PDB file of C-alpha atoms in Angstrom:
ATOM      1  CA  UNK A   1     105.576 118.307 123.499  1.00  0.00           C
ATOM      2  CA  UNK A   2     105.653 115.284 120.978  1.00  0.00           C
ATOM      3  CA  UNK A   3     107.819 117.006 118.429  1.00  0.00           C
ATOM      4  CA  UNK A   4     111.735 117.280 118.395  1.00  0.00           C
ATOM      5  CA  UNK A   5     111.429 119.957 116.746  1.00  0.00           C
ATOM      6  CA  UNK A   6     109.686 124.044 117.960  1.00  0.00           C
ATOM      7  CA  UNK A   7     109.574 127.736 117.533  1.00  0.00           C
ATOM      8  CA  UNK A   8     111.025 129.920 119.135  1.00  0.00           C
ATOM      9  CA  UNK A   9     108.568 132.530 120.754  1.00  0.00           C
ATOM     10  CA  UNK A  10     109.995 135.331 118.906  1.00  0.00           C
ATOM     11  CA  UNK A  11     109.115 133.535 115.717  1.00  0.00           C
ATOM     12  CA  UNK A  12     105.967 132.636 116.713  1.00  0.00           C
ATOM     13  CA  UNK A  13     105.124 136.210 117.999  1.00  0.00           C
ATOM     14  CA  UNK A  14     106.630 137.588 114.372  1.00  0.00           C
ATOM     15  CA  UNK A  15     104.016 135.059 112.555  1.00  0.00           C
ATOM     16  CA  UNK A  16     101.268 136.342 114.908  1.00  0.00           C
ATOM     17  CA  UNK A  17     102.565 139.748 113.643  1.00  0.00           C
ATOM     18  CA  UNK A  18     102.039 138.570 110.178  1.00  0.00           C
ATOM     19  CA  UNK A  19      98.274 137.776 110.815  1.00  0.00           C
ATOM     20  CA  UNK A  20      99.218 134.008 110.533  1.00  0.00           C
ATOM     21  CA  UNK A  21      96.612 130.947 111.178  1.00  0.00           C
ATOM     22  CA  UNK A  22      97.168 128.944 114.356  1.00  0.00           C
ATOM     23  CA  UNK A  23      95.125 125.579 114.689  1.00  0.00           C
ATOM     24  CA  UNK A  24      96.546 123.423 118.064  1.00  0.00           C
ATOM     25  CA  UNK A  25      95.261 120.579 119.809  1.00  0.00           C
ATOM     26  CA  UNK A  26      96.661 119.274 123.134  1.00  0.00           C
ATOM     27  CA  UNK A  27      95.711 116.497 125.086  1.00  0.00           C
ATOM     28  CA  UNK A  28      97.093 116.494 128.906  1.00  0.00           C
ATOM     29  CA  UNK A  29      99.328 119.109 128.058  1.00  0.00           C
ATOM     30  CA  UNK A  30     101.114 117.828 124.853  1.00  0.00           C
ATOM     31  CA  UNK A  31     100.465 118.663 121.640  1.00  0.00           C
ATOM     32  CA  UNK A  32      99.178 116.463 119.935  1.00  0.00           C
ATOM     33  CA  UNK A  33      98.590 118.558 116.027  1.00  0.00           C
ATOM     34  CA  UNK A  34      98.655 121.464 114.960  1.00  0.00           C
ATOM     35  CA  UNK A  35      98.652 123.876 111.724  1.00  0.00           C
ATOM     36  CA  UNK A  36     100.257 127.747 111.054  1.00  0.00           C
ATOM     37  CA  UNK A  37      99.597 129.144 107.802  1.00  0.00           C
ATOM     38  CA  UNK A  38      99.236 132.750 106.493  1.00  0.00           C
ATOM     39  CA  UNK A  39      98.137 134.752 103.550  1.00  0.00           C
ATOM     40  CA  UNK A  40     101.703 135.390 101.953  1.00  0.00           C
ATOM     41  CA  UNK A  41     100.764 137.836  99.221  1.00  0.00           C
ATOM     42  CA  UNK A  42      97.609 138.692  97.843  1.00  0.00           C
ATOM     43  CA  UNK A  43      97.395 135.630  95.892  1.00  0.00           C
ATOM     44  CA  UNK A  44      99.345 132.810  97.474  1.00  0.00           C
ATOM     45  CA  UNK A  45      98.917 131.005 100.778  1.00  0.00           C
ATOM     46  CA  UNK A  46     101.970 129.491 102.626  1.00  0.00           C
ATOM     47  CA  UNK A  47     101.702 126.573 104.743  1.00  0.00           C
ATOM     48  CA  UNK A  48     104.620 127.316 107.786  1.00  0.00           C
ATOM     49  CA  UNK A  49     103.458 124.085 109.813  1.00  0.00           C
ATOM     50  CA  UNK A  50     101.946 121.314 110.100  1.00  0.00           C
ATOM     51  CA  UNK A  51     102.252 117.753 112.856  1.00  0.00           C
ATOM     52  CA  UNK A  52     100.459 115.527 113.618  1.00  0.00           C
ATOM     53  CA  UNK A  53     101.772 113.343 116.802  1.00  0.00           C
ATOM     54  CA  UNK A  54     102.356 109.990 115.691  1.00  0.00           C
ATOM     55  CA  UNK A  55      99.630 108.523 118.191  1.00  0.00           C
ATOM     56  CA  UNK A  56      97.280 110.617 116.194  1.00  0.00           C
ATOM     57  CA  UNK A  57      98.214 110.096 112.934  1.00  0.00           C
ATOM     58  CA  UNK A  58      96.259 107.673 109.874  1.00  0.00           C
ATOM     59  CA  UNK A  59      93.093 109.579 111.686  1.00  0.00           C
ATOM     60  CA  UNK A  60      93.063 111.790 108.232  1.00  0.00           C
ATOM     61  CA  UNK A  61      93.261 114.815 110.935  1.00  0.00           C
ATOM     62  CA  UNK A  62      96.342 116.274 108.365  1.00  0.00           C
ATOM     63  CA  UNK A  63      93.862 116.393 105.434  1.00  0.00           C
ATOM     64  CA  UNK A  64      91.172 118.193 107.917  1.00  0.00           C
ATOM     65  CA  UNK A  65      94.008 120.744 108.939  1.00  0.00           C
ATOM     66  CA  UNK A  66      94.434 121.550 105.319  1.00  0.00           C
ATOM     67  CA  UNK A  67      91.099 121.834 104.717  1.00  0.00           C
ATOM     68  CA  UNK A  68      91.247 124.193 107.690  1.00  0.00           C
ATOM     69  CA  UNK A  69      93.883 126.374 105.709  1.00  0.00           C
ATOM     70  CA  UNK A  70      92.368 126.411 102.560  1.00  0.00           C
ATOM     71  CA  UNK A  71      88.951 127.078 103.405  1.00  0.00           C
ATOM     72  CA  UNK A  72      90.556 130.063 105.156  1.00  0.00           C
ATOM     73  CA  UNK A  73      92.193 130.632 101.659  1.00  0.00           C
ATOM     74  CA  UNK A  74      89.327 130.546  99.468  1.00  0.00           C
ATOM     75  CA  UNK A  75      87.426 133.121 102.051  1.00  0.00           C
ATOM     76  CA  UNK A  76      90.286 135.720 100.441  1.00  0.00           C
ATOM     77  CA  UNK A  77      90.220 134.148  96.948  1.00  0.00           C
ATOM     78  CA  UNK A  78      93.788 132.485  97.372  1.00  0.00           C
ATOM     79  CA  UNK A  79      94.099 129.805  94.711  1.00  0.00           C
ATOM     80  CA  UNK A  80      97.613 129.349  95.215  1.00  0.00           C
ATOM     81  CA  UNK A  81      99.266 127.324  97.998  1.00  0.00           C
ATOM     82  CA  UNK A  82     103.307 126.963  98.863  1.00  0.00           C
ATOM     83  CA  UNK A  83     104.772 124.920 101.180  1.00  0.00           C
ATOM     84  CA  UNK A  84     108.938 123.610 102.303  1.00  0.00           C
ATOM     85  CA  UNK A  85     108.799 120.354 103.488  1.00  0.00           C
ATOM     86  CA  UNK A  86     112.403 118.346 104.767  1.00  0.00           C
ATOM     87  CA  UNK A  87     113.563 116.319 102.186  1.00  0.00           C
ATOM     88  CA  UNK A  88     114.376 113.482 104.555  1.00  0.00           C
ATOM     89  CA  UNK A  89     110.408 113.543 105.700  1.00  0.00           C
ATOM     90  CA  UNK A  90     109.323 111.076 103.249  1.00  0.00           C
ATOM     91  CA  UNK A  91     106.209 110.590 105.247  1.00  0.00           C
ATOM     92  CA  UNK A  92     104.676 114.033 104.855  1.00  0.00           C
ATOM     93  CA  UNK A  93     105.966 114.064 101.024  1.00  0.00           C
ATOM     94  CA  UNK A  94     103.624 111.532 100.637  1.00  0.00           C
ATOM     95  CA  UNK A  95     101.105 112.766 101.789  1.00  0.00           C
ATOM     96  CA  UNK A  96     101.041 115.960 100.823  1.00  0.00           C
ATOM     97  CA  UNK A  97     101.530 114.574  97.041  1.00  0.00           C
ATOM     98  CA  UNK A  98      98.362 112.518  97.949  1.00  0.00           C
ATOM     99  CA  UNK A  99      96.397 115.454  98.306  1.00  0.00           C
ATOM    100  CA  UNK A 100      97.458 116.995  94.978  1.00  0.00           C
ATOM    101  CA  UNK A 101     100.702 119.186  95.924  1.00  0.00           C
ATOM    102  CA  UNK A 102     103.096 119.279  93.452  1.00  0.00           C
ATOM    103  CA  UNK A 103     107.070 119.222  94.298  1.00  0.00           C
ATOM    104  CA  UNK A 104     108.789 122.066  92.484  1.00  0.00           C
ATOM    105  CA  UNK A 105     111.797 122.057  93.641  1.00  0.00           C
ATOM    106  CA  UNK A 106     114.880 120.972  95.761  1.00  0.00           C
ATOM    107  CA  UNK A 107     116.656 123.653  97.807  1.00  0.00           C
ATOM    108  CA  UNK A 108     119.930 122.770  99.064  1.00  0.00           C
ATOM    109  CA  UNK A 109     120.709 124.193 102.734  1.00  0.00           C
ATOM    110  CA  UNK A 110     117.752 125.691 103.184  1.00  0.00           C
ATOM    111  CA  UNK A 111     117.272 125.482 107.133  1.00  0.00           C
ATOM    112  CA  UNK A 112     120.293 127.461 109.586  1.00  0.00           C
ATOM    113  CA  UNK A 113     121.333 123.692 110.085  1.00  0.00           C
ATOM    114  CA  UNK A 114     121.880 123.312 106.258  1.00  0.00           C
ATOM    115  CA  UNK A 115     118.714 120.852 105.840  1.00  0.00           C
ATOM    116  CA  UNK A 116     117.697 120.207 102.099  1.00  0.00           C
ATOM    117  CA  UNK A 117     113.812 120.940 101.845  1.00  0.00           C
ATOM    118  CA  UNK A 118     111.247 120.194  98.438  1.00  0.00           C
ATOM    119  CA  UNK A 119     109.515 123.466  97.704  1.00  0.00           C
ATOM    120  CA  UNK A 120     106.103 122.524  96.559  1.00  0.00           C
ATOM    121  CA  UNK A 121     102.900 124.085  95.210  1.00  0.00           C
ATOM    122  CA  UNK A 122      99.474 123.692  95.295  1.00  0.00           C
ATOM    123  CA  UNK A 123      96.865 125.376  92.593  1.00  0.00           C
ATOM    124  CA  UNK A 124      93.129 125.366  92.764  1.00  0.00           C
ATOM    125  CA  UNK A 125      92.690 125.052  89.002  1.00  0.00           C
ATOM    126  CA  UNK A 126      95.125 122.179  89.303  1.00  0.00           C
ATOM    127  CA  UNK A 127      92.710 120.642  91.366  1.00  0.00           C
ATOM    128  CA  UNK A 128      91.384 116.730  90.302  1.00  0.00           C
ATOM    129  CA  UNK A 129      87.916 115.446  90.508  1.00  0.00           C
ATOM    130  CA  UNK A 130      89.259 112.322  93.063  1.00  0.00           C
ATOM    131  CA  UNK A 131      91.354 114.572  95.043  1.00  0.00           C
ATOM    132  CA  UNK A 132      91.787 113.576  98.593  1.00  0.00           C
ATOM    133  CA  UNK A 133      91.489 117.018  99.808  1.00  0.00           C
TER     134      UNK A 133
END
């Protein structure tokens, strides 16, 4: 796998549980992107996950798995989308802030190995005519 970081199966069977989203891609047996998301409450969406491999990446195939969650969103009428995101990943901060997230928040020691994260938001009504999404 090309990321240093996975779930264990017992989390991934509890977000199965949880009716959540699962988009993967793999190409000779790595994967290479994928997306989990899930209908949180009756009116927000949560983003768990989403990687791109780095071979794969400035392909805008991040922006097409959020369209992927979103479209699954509006099919439900969620106009409200949350997200945690590392604070050290200054890569994926940028882009999700291209595409019209908003950062909220800092929360200190957020991950079991004390990891900061940004909390951030996304609103449909927030939504701007040149939006990359």
């Amino acid at each position: 796998m090309s990321f240093p970081e996975f779930y264990e199966i017992e989390v991934l069977k509890q977000l199965f549980d949880f009716s959540a989203e699962f988009s993967v891609a793999q190409s000779e047996n790595y994967i290479v992107w994928y997306i989990i998301f899930w209908i949180v409450k009756e009116n927000r969406g949560h983003i768990v996950s989403l990687a791109v491999d780095e071979e794969y990446k400035r392909q805008r195939i991040g922006s097409k798995l959020i369209n992927t969650a979103i479209a699954t969103f509006l099919k439900f009428n969620i106009f409200n989308v949350t997200l945690e995101l590392r604070t050290e990943n200054k890569g994926a901060l940028d882009f999700y802030q291209l595409i019209d997230f908003k950062l909220d928040r800092t929360v200190s020691n957020y991950y079991e190995d004390d990891t900061d994260v940004f909390k951030m938001s996304f609103n449909f009504s927030d939504l701007k005519e040149d939006s990359k999404i």
